[in-house]
mmCIF file of C-alpha atoms and ligand atoms in Angstrom:
data_model
loop_
_atom_site.group_PDB
_atom_site.id
_atom_site.type_symbol
_atom_site.label_atom_id
_atom_site.label_comp_id
_atom_site.label_asym_id
_atom_site.label_seq_id
_atom_site.Cartn_x
_atom_site.Cartn_y
_atom_site.Cartn_z
ATOM 1 C CA MET P 1143 0.000 0.000 0.000
ATOM 2 C CA VAL P 1144 1.565 3.277 -1.061
ATOM 3 C CA ALA P 1145 0.327 6.777 -0.231
ATOM 4 C CA THR P 1146 -0.302 8.862 -3.336
ATOM 5 C CA ASP P 1147 1.832 11.912 -3.710
ATOM 6 C CA ASP P 1148 -0.524 14.889 -4.038
ATOM 7 C CA ARG P 1149 0.893 16.142 -0.769
ATOM 8 C CA HIS P 1150 0.589 19.856 -1.117
ATOM 9 C CA SER P 1151 -2.881 20.693 -2.306
ATOM 10 C CA PRO P 1152 -2.861 23.884 -4.355
ATOM 11 C CA GLN P 1153 -5.933 24.823 -2.304
ATOM 12 C CA GLY P 1154 -3.562 25.311 0.636
ATOM 13 C CA GLU P 1155 -1.652 28.085 -1.109
ATOM 14 C CA SER P 1156 -2.169 31.776 -0.693
ATOM 15 C CA PRO P 1157 -1.935 33.557 -4.057
ATOM 16 C CA THR P 1158 1.323 35.264 -3.168
ATOM 17 C CA PHE P 1159 3.154 32.488 -1.376
ATOM 18 C CA ASP P 1160 4.146 29.241 -3.066
ATOM 19 C CA LEU P 1161 3.499 26.824 -0.239
ATOM 20 C CA SER P 1162 4.088 23.716 -2.379
ATOM 21 C CA ALA P 1163 7.583 24.882 -3.295
ATOM 22 C CA TYR P 1164 8.268 25.961 0.282
ATOM 23 C CA LEU P 1165 7.180 22.608 1.753
ATOM 24 C CA ALA P 1166 9.043 20.602 -0.898
ATOM 25 C CA GLN P 1167 12.262 22.531 -0.266
ATOM 26 C CA ARG P 1168 12.000 22.234 3.524
ATOM 27 C CA GLN P 1169 11.107 18.539 3.292
ATOM 28 C CA ALA P 1170 14.224 17.905 1.222
ATOM 29 C CA LEU P 1171 16.400 19.698 3.795
ATOM 30 C CA VAL P 1172 14.861 17.719 6.650
ATOM 31 C CA GLU P 1173 15.184 14.390 4.796
ATOM 32 C CA ALA P 1174 18.870 15.064 4.153
ATOM 33 C CA ALA P 1175 19.522 16.041 7.789
ATOM 34 C CA LEU P 1176 17.698 12.947 9.099
ATOM 35 C CA GLU P 1177 19.580 10.760 6.638
ATOM 36 C CA ARG P 1178 22.876 12.047 8.056
ATOM 37 C CA ALA P 1179 21.701 11.883 11.676
ATOM 38 C CA VAL P 1180 21.076 8.132 11.880
ATOM 39 C CA PRO P 1181 23.748 6.129 10.059
ATOM 40 C CA ILE P 1182 23.668 2.335 10.272
ATOM 41 C CA THR P 1183 26.255 0.876 12.621
ATOM 42 C CA TYR P 1184 26.534 -2.151 14.945
ATOM 43 C CA PRO P 1185 24.062 -3.552 16.070
ATOM 44 C CA GLU P 1186 22.693 -2.960 12.564
ATOM 45 C CA LYS P 1187 19.230 -4.386 13.244
ATOM 46 C CA ILE P 1188 18.182 -1.606 15.612
ATOM 47 C CA TYR P 1189 19.492 1.199 13.384
ATOM 48 C CA GLU P 1190 17.724 -0.369 10.415
ATOM 49 C CA ALA P 1191 14.465 -0.530 12.401
ATOM 50 C CA MET P 1192 14.831 3.096 13.539
ATOM 51 C CA ARG P 1193 15.562 4.241 9.978
ATOM 52 C CA TYR P 1194 12.755 2.106 8.505
ATOM 53 C CA SER P 1195 10.101 4.290 10.150
ATOM 54 C CA LEU P 1196 12.070 7.557 10.318
ATOM 55 C CA MET P 1197 12.869 7.571 6.595
ATOM 56 C CA ALA P 1198 9.438 6.306 5.487
ATOM 57 C CA GLY P 1199 8.217 9.711 4.356
ATOM 58 C CA GLY P 1200 5.483 11.570 6.144
ATOM 59 C CA LYS P 1201 4.688 15.214 5.706
ATOM 60 C CA ARG P 1202 7.550 16.387 7.972
ATOM 61 C CA LEU P 1203 5.160 19.022 9.292
ATOM 62 C CA ARG P 1204 6.708 19.126 12.764
ATOM 63 C CA PRO P 1205 10.302 19.857 11.735
ATOM 64 C CA ILE P 1206 9.059 22.324 9.106
ATOM 65 C CA LEU P 1207 7.097 24.211 11.786
ATOM 66 C CA CYS P 1208 10.172 24.380 14.009
ATOM 67 C CA LEU P 1209 12.360 25.709 11.182
ATOM 68 C CA ALA P 1210 9.680 28.249 10.229
ATOM 69 C CA THR P 1211 9.292 29.715 13.712
ATOM 70 C CA CYS P 1212 13.063 29.907 14.184
ATOM 71 C CA GLU P 1213 13.339 31.905 10.949
ATOM 72 C CA LEU P 1214 10.368 34.047 11.969
ATOM 73 C CA GLY P 1215 12.268 34.961 15.137
ATOM 74 C CA GLY P 1216 15.426 35.889 13.218
ATOM 75 C CA GLY P 1217 17.297 32.583 13.706
ATOM 76 C CA THR P 1218 18.805 30.422 10.960
ATOM 77 C CA LEU P 1219 17.863 27.008 9.572
ATOM 78 C CA GLU P 1220 21.174 25.622 10.854
ATOM 79 C CA MET P 1221 20.361 26.673 14.425
ATOM 80 C CA ALA P 1222 16.997 24.864 14.374
ATOM 81 C CA MET P 1223 17.797 21.796 12.259
ATOM 82 C CA PRO P 1224 18.964 19.492 15.106
ATOM 83 C CA THR P 1225 15.793 20.261 17.108
ATOM 84 C CA ALA P 1226 13.695 19.873 13.952
ATOM 85 C CA CYS P 1227 15.199 16.399 13.426
ATOM 86 C CA ALA P 1228 14.671 15.559 17.098
ATOM 87 C CA LEU P 1229 10.986 16.481 16.811
ATOM 88 C CA GLU P 1230 10.584 14.158 13.829
ATOM 89 C CA MET P 1231 12.357 11.377 15.776
ATOM 90 C CA ILE P 1232 9.975 11.866 18.709
ATOM 91 C CA HIS P 1233 6.945 11.963 16.401
ATOM 92 C CA THR P 1234 8.104 8.818 14.588
ATOM 93 C CA MET P 1235 8.701 6.945 17.841
ATOM 94 C CA SER P 1236 5.202 7.847 19.002
ATOM 95 C CA LEU P 1237 3.808 6.419 15.748
ATOM 96 C CA ILE P 1238 5.820 3.195 16.147
ATOM 97 C CA HIS P 1239 4.531 2.704 19.701
ATOM 98 C CA ASP P 1240 0.989 3.805 18.798
ATOM 99 C CA ASP P 1241 0.838 1.080 16.113
ATOM 100 C CA LEU P 1242 1.887 -1.754 18.477
ATOM 101 C CA PRO P 1243 -0.623 -4.546 19.198
ATOM 102 C CA ALA P 1244 -0.852 -3.333 22.820
ATOM 103 C CA MET P 1245 -1.988 0.097 21.566
ATOM 104 C CA ASP P 1246 -3.777 0.727 18.244
ATOM 105 C CA ASN P 1247 -2.618 -2.534 16.637
ATOM 106 C CA ASP P 1248 -2.133 -1.224 13.118
ATOM 107 C CA ASP P 1249 -0.523 -2.904 10.111
ATOM 108 C CA TYR P 1250 0.207 0.110 7.922
ATOM 109 C CA ARG P 1251 1.802 3.493 8.492
ATOM 110 C CA ARG P 1252 3.194 5.994 6.008
ATOM 111 C CA GLY P 1253 2.209 3.627 3.202
ATOM 112 C CA LYS P 1254 4.337 0.765 4.541
ATOM 113 C CA LEU P 1255 3.965 -2.156 6.933
ATOM 114 C CA THR P 1256 4.291 -0.942 10.532
ATOM 115 C CA ASN P 1257 7.597 -1.340 12.347
ATOM 116 C CA HIS P 1258 6.532 -4.321 14.482
ATOM 117 C CA LYS P 1259 5.146 -6.124 11.405
ATOM 118 C CA VAL P 1260 8.615 -6.016 9.858
ATOM 119 C CA TYR P 1261 10.955 -6.262 12.860
ATOM 120 C CA GLY P 1262 8.771 -7.816 15.584
ATOM 121 C CA GLU P 1263 7.334 -6.179 18.689
ATOM 122 C CA ASP P 1264 10.535 -6.393 20.717
ATOM 123 C CA ILE P 1265 12.637 -4.514 18.174
ATOM 124 C CA ALA P 1266 9.812 -2.039 17.422
ATOM 125 C CA ILE P 1267 9.611 -1.064 21.104
ATOM 126 C CA LEU P 1268 13.386 -0.652 21.209
ATOM 127 C CA ALA P 1269 13.455 1.287 17.918
ATOM 128 C CA GLY P 1270 10.991 3.749 19.489
ATOM 129 C CA ASP P 1271 13.079 3.979 22.658
ATOM 130 C CA GLY P 1272 16.249 4.443 20.602
ATOM 131 C CA LEU P 1273 14.729 7.321 18.613
ATOM 132 C CA LEU P 1274 13.380 9.006 21.751
ATOM 133 C CA ALA P 1275 16.720 8.918 23.565
ATOM 134 C CA TYR P 1276 18.667 9.973 20.488
ATOM 135 C CA ALA P 1277 16.374 12.985 19.980
ATOM 136 C CA PHE P 1278 17.573 14.533 23.241
ATOM 137 C CA GLU P 1279 21.234 13.824 22.444
ATOM 138 C CA VAL P 1280 20.866 15.540 19.062
ATOM 139 C CA VAL P 1281 19.376 18.687 20.645
ATOM 140 C CA ALA P 1282 22.042 18.812 23.366
ATOM 141 C CA GLU P 1283 24.792 18.714 20.714
ATOM 142 C CA THR P 1284 23.434 21.670 18.690
ATOM 143 C CA LYS P 1285 26.157 24.122 17.634
ATOM 144 C CA ASN P 1286 25.889 27.928 17.675
ATOM 145 C CA VAL P 1287 22.868 28.175 19.981
ATOM 146 C CA PRO P 1288 23.347 29.465 23.554
ATOM 147 C CA PRO P 1289 23.239 26.522 26.011
ATOM 148 C CA GLU P 1290 20.523 28.150 28.153
ATOM 149 C CA ARG P 1291 18.201 28.134 25.101
ATOM 150 C CA LEU P 1292 19.002 24.474 24.442
ATOM 151 C CA LEU P 1293 18.216 23.679 28.066
ATOM 152 C CA GLN P 1294 14.803 25.305 27.645
ATOM 153 C CA VAL P 1295 14.223 23.299 24.445
ATOM 154 C CA ILE P 1296 15.135 20.052 26.213
ATOM 155 C CA ALA P 1297 12.733 20.884 29.073
ATOM 156 C CA ARG P 1298 9.921 21.684 26.598
ATOM 157 C CA LEU P 1299 10.499 18.458 24.673
ATOM 158 C CA GLY P 1300 10.574 16.422 27.882
ATOM 159 C CA ARG P 1301 7.286 17.920 28.967
ATOM 160 C CA ALA P 1302 5.684 17.397 25.550
ATOM 161 C CA VAL P 1303 6.386 13.639 25.551
ATOM 162 C CA SER P 1304 5.687 13.089 29.264
ATOM 163 C CA ALA P 1305 2.519 12.180 31.177
ATOM 164 C CA ALA P 1306 1.726 15.909 30.895
ATOM 165 C CA GLY P 1307 1.797 15.513 27.088
ATOM 166 C CA LEU P 1308 1.748 12.630 24.581
ATOM 167 C CA VAL P 1309 1.864 9.855 27.163
ATOM 168 C CA GLY P 1310 -1.024 11.362 29.180
ATOM 169 C CA GLY P 1311 -3.110 11.860 26.028
ATOM 170 C CA GLN P 1312 -2.490 8.287 24.939
ATOM 171 C CA VAL P 1313 -3.533 6.928 28.361
ATOM 172 C CA VAL P 1314 -6.868 8.781 28.319
ATOM 173 C CA ASP P 1315 -7.358 7.697 24.686
ATOM 174 C CA LEU P 1316 -6.847 4.036 25.648
ATOM 175 C CA GLU P 1317 -9.196 4.392 28.638
ATOM 176 C CA SER P 1318 -11.866 5.979 26.436
ATOM 177 C CA GLU P 1319 -11.918 3.303 23.748
ATOM 178 C CA GLY P 1320 -15.308 1.684 23.227
ATOM 179 C CA LYS P 1321 -17.055 4.123 25.603
ATOM 180 C CA ALA P 1322 -20.098 5.753 24.064
ATOM 181 C CA ASP P 1323 -20.316 8.624 26.536
ATOM 182 C CA ILE P 1324 -17.027 10.461 25.955
ATOM 183 C CA THR P 1325 -17.494 14.192 26.555
ATOM 184 C CA LEU P 1326 -16.097 16.997 24.441
ATOM 185 C CA GLU P 1327 -13.884 17.890 27.405
ATOM 186 C CA THR P 1328 -12.300 14.419 27.417
ATOM 187 C CA LEU P 1329 -11.912 14.430 23.639
ATOM 188 C CA ASN P 1330 -10.190 17.814 23.834
ATOM 189 C CA PHE P 1331 -7.911 16.524 26.608
ATOM 190 C CA ILE P 1332 -6.882 13.542 24.482
ATOM 191 C CA HIS P 1333 -6.036 15.612 21.448
ATOM 192 C CA THR P 1334 -4.460 18.633 23.079
ATOM 193 C CA HIS P 1335 -2.098 16.113 24.709
ATOM 194 C CA LYS P 1336 -1.656 13.399 22.038
ATOM 195 C CA THR P 1337 -1.342 15.716 19.071
ATOM 196 C CA GLY P 1338 -1.289 19.305 20.336
ATOM 197 C CA ALA P 1339 1.571 19.047 22.841
ATOM 198 C CA LEU P 1340 4.182 18.045 20.272
ATOM 199 C CA LEU P 1341 2.948 20.527 17.659
ATOM 200 C CA GLU P 1342 3.170 23.251 20.288
ATOM 201 C CA ALA P 1343 6.704 22.157 21.188
ATOM 202 C CA CYS P 1344 7.686 22.403 17.487
ATOM 203 C CA VAL P 1345 6.489 25.975 17.194
ATOM 204 C CA VAL P 1346 7.693 27.169 20.595
ATOM 205 C CA CYS P 1347 11.128 25.492 20.390
ATOM 206 C CA GLY P 1348 11.824 27.245 17.069
ATOM 207 C CA GLY P 1349 11.061 30.538 18.825
ATOM 208 C CA ILE P 1350 13.230 29.674 21.836
ATOM 209 C CA ILE P 1351 16.193 28.809 19.603
ATOM 210 C CA ALA P 1352 15.833 32.160 17.837
ATOM 211 C CA GLY P 1353 15.606 33.936 21.211
ATOM 212 C CA VAL P 1354 12.176 35.586 20.775
ATOM 213 C CA SER P 1355 10.546 37.483 23.663
ATOM 214 C CA SER P 1356 8.224 35.726 26.101
ATOM 215 C CA THR P 1357 5.260 37.688 24.658
ATOM 216 C CA ASP P 1358 6.082 36.383 21.183
ATOM 217 C CA LEU P 1359 6.500 32.858 22.584
ATOM 218 C CA GLN P 1360 2.972 33.146 23.961
ATOM 219 C CA ARG P 1361 1.708 34.246 20.533
ATOM 220 C CA LEU P 1362 3.461 31.254 18.941
ATOM 221 C CA SER P 1363 2.016 28.982 21.599
ATOM 222 C CA ARG P 1364 -1.550 30.195 20.911
ATOM 223 C CA TYR P 1365 -0.985 29.762 17.159
ATOM 224 C CA ALA P 1366 0.144 26.189 17.837
ATOM 225 C CA GLU P 1367 -2.756 25.420 20.161
ATOM 226 C CA ASN P 1368 -5.210 26.424 17.440
ATOM 227 C CA ILE P 1369 -3.518 24.592 14.570
ATOM 228 C CA GLY P 1370 -3.028 21.544 16.816
ATOM 229 C CA LEU P 1371 -6.731 21.125 17.435
ATOM 230 C CA ALA P 1372 -7.591 21.955 13.806
ATOM 231 C CA PHE P 1373 -5.046 19.335 12.694
ATOM 232 C CA GLN P 1374 -6.742 16.676 14.819
ATOM 233 C CA ILE P 1375 -10.270 17.577 13.682
ATOM 234 C CA ILE P 1376 -9.092 17.231 10.067
ATOM 235 C CA ASP P 1377 -7.359 13.949 10.961
ATOM 236 C CA ASP P 1378 -10.691 12.615 12.272
ATOM 237 C CA ILE P 1379 -12.485 13.803 9.122
ATOM 238 C CA LEU P 1380 -9.884 12.218 6.806
ATOM 239 C CA ASP P 1381 -10.223 8.922 8.696
ATOM 240 C CA ILE P 1382 -13.808 8.649 7.471
ATOM 241 C CA THR P 1383 -13.600 10.390 4.091
ATOM 242 C CA VAL P 1384 -10.311 9.226 2.540
ATOM 243 C CA SER P 1385 -9.091 5.774 1.470
ATOM 244 C CA SER P 1386 -6.330 3.777 3.184
ATOM 245 C CA GLU P 1387 -4.248 4.070 -0.006
ATOM 246 C CA LYS P 1388 -4.311 7.820 0.133
ATOM 247 C CA LEU P 1389 -3.813 8.050 3.916
ATOM 248 C CA GLY P 1390 -0.955 5.533 3.936
ATOM 249 C CA LYS P 1391 -2.559 3.951 7.020
ATOM 250 C CA THR P 1392 -5.733 2.013 7.707
ATOM 251 C CA ALA P 1393 -8.716 4.299 7.149
ATOM 252 C CA GLY P 1394 -11.970 3.952 9.124
ATOM 253 C CA LYS P 1395 -10.190 2.798 12.291
ATOM 254 C CA ASP P 1396 -12.058 5.258 14.520
ATOM 255 C CA LEU P 1397 -15.479 3.966 13.476
ATOM 256 C CA GLN P 1398 -14.281 0.377 13.735
ATOM 257 C CA ALA P 1399 -12.925 0.917 17.266
ATOM 258 C CA LYS P 1400 -16.065 2.909 18.178
ATOM 259 C CA LYS P 1401 -13.837 5.865 19.071
ATOM 260 C CA ALA P 1402 -15.349 9.216 19.926
ATOM 261 C CA THR P 1403 -14.178 11.730 17.315
ATOM 262 C CA TYR P 1404 -15.036 15.316 16.442
ATOM 263 C CA PRO P 1405 -17.249 14.239 13.504
ATOM 264 C CA SER P 1406 -19.027 11.735 15.769
ATOM 265 C CA LEU P 1407 -19.796 14.546 18.251
ATOM 266 C CA TRP P 1408 -20.471 17.400 15.835
ATOM 267 C CA GLY P 1409 -21.037 15.835 12.389
ATOM 268 C CA LEU P 1410 -18.836 16.470 9.354
ATOM 269 C CA GLU P 1411 -19.982 19.957 8.402
ATOM 270 C CA GLN P 1412 -19.721 21.447 11.878
ATOM 271 C CA SER P 1413 -16.324 19.784 12.346
ATOM 272 C CA LYS P 1414 -15.049 21.455 9.153
ATOM 273 C CA GLN P 1415 -16.390 24.819 10.343
ATOM 274 C CA LYS P 1416 -14.702 24.443 13.741
ATOM 275 C CA ALA P 1417 -11.396 23.541 12.080
ATOM 276 C CA GLN P 1418 -11.672 26.636 9.887
ATOM 277 C CA GLN P 1419 -12.422 28.849 12.912
ATOM 278 C CA LEU P 1420 -9.336 27.487 14.685
ATOM 279 C CA VAL P 1421 -7.149 28.124 11.627
ATOM 280 C CA ASP P 1422 -8.495 31.691 11.390
ATOM 281 C CA ALA P 1423 -7.672 32.216 15.083
ATOM 282 C CA ALA P 1424 -4.167 30.814 14.535
ATOM 283 C CA LYS P 1425 -3.595 33.172 11.612
ATOM 284 C CA ALA P 1426 -4.834 36.131 13.664
ATOM 285 C CA GLU P 1427 -2.038 35.429 16.181
ATOM 286 C CA MET P 1428 0.451 35.796 13.334
ATOM 287 C CA ALA P 1429 -0.801 39.217 12.191
ATOM 288 C CA HIS P 1430 1.566 40.887 14.679
ATOM 289 C CA PHE P 1431 4.596 39.444 12.840
ATOM 290 C CA GLY P 1432 3.523 40.839 9.449
ATOM 291 C CA GLU P 1433 5.071 39.591 6.182
ATOM 292 C CA LYS P 1434 7.559 37.356 8.013
ATOM 293 C CA SER P 1435 4.712 35.108 9.127
ATOM 294 C CA ARG P 1436 3.635 34.179 5.581
ATOM 295 C CA PRO P 1437 4.921 30.589 5.811
ATOM 296 C CA LEU P 1438 3.152 29.991 9.145
ATOM 297 C CA GLN P 1439 -0.074 31.532 7.814
ATOM 298 C CA ALA P 1440 0.089 29.311 4.726
ATOM 299 C CA ILE P 1441 0.862 26.217 6.836
ATOM 300 C CA ALA P 1442 -2.241 26.971 8.939
ATOM 301 C CA ASP P 1443 -4.344 27.021 5.739
ATOM 302 C CA TYR P 1444 -2.705 23.813 4.536
ATOM 303 C CA ILE P 1445 -3.839 22.061 7.722
ATOM 304 C CA THR P 1446 -7.508 22.418 6.807
ATOM 305 C CA ASN P 1447 -6.972 21.842 3.073
ATOM 306 C CA ARG P 1448 -4.758 18.787 3.275
ATOM 307 C CA SER P 1449 -5.980 15.525 1.772
ATOM 308 C CA TYR P 1450 -3.857 13.050 3.757
HETATM 309 C C1 GRG F 2121 6.100 9.728 23.526
HETATM 310 C C2 GRG F 2121 7.214 8.260 25.246
HETATM 311 C C3 GRG F 2121 6.171 8.434 24.242
HETATM 312 C C4 GRG F 2121 5.308 7.422 23.998
HETATM 313 C C5 GRG F 2121 4.282 7.444 22.980
HETATM 314 C C6 GRG F 2121 1.921 6.064 21.638
HETATM 315 C C7 GRG F 2121 2.002 7.372 22.329
HETATM 316 C C8 GRG F 2121 2.880 7.476 23.516
HETATM 317 C C9 GRG F 2121 1.323 8.471 21.910
HETATM 318 C C10 GRG F 2121 0.508 8.491 20.680
HETATM 319 C C11 GRG F 2121 0.801 9.735 19.922
HETATM 320 C C12 GRG F 2121 0.137 9.748 18.568
HETATM 321 C C13 GRG F 2121 0.372 8.616 17.644
HETATM 322 C C14 GRG F 2121 -0.624 10.796 18.216
HETATM 323 C C15 GRG F 2121 -1.254 10.948 16.896
HETATM 324 C C16 GRG F 2121 -0.677 12.153 16.228
HETATM 325 C C17 GRG F 2121 -1.029 12.239 14.771
HETATM 326 C C18 GRG F 2121 -2.215 13.034 14.387
HETATM 327 C C19 GRG F 2121 -0.254 11.620 13.866
HETATM 328 C C20 GRG F 2121 -0.340 11.779 12.431
HETATM 329 O O1 GRG F 2121 0.560 12.830 12.101
HETATM 330 P P1 GRG F 2121 0.877 13.218 10.605
HETATM 331 O O2 GRG F 2121 -0.386 13.238 9.809
HETATM 332 O O3 GRG F 2121 1.757 11.973 10.126
HETATM 333 O O4 GRG F 2121 1.687 14.459 10.604
HETATM 334 P P2 GRG F 2121 3.002 11.946 9.123
HETATM 335 O O5 GRG F 2121 3.150 10.488 8.774
HETATM 336 O O6 GRG F 2121 2.669 12.811 7.934
HETATM 337 O O7 GRG F 2121 4.178 12.459 9.872
#
């Protein structure tokens, strides 16, 4: 099963900013940096398993967000690239663990068999652990960024993956499975933690690396909060409206697992409207930054217009 490649819908572009070209260029930079970051060495099996999922494609939205906010704050791509790679490593490890039989039990991810289907559950767990640990090492070894900023980045990343972030969201998600009476509050908790926490870390860490003010960090954080929730609402919509081939993972899983989703609470139309309102609110946060925020404005639009 292979995901089709219409990644950057022209609908996501503003007339004056070529988002497709921007995303393609940034993706290529990230791919090259990831390629260099994880060479295969002894014991080869674990590096191969880590690289299998890390280099399997994906939109690379998280590293691209981190690079974009660093540039917005006056920093360079070089300053943010190690953290950008670390964010993709953390995201990939969360996908590997999410797909395990003990969690979502999925066979396909990013258009390929899941990690445990190829390497077995034991190696898949370790590949996730290896990527998570390596992410922090990569950030700590960043050159040309003041150490106190790197320390803040490491603290933010730690919090984003912890029980106060991804892990906590995943626990409530597991507890909620099969329950018909999940409230909007619980659904929001799951997604602000499972999906939102890491997206927020991407945006905020780029700002920290660039050394932006705490007021601007708060603006970036609010932007991220809004796009994070919009991203998840669209994810829920795509799960019921798009094929497995196009998604690169098993479609219709939410319905099958009787999971509460935004469309199941609000219906499709209202879910789309809510996502649009959140994207508009995210873009409003960027108005303060003027022209420099074009990429982040266009990425916010892309989130609601994406097709996989
Ligand atoms: C972090 C220590 C630690 C453990 C993981 C399994 C788990 C705890 C959390 C689950 C996190 C998870 C899988 C959230 C879903 C996030 C999401 C919407 C993923 C899809 O992101 P895309 O569409 O995927 O950006 P690509 O493949 O394009 O990168």
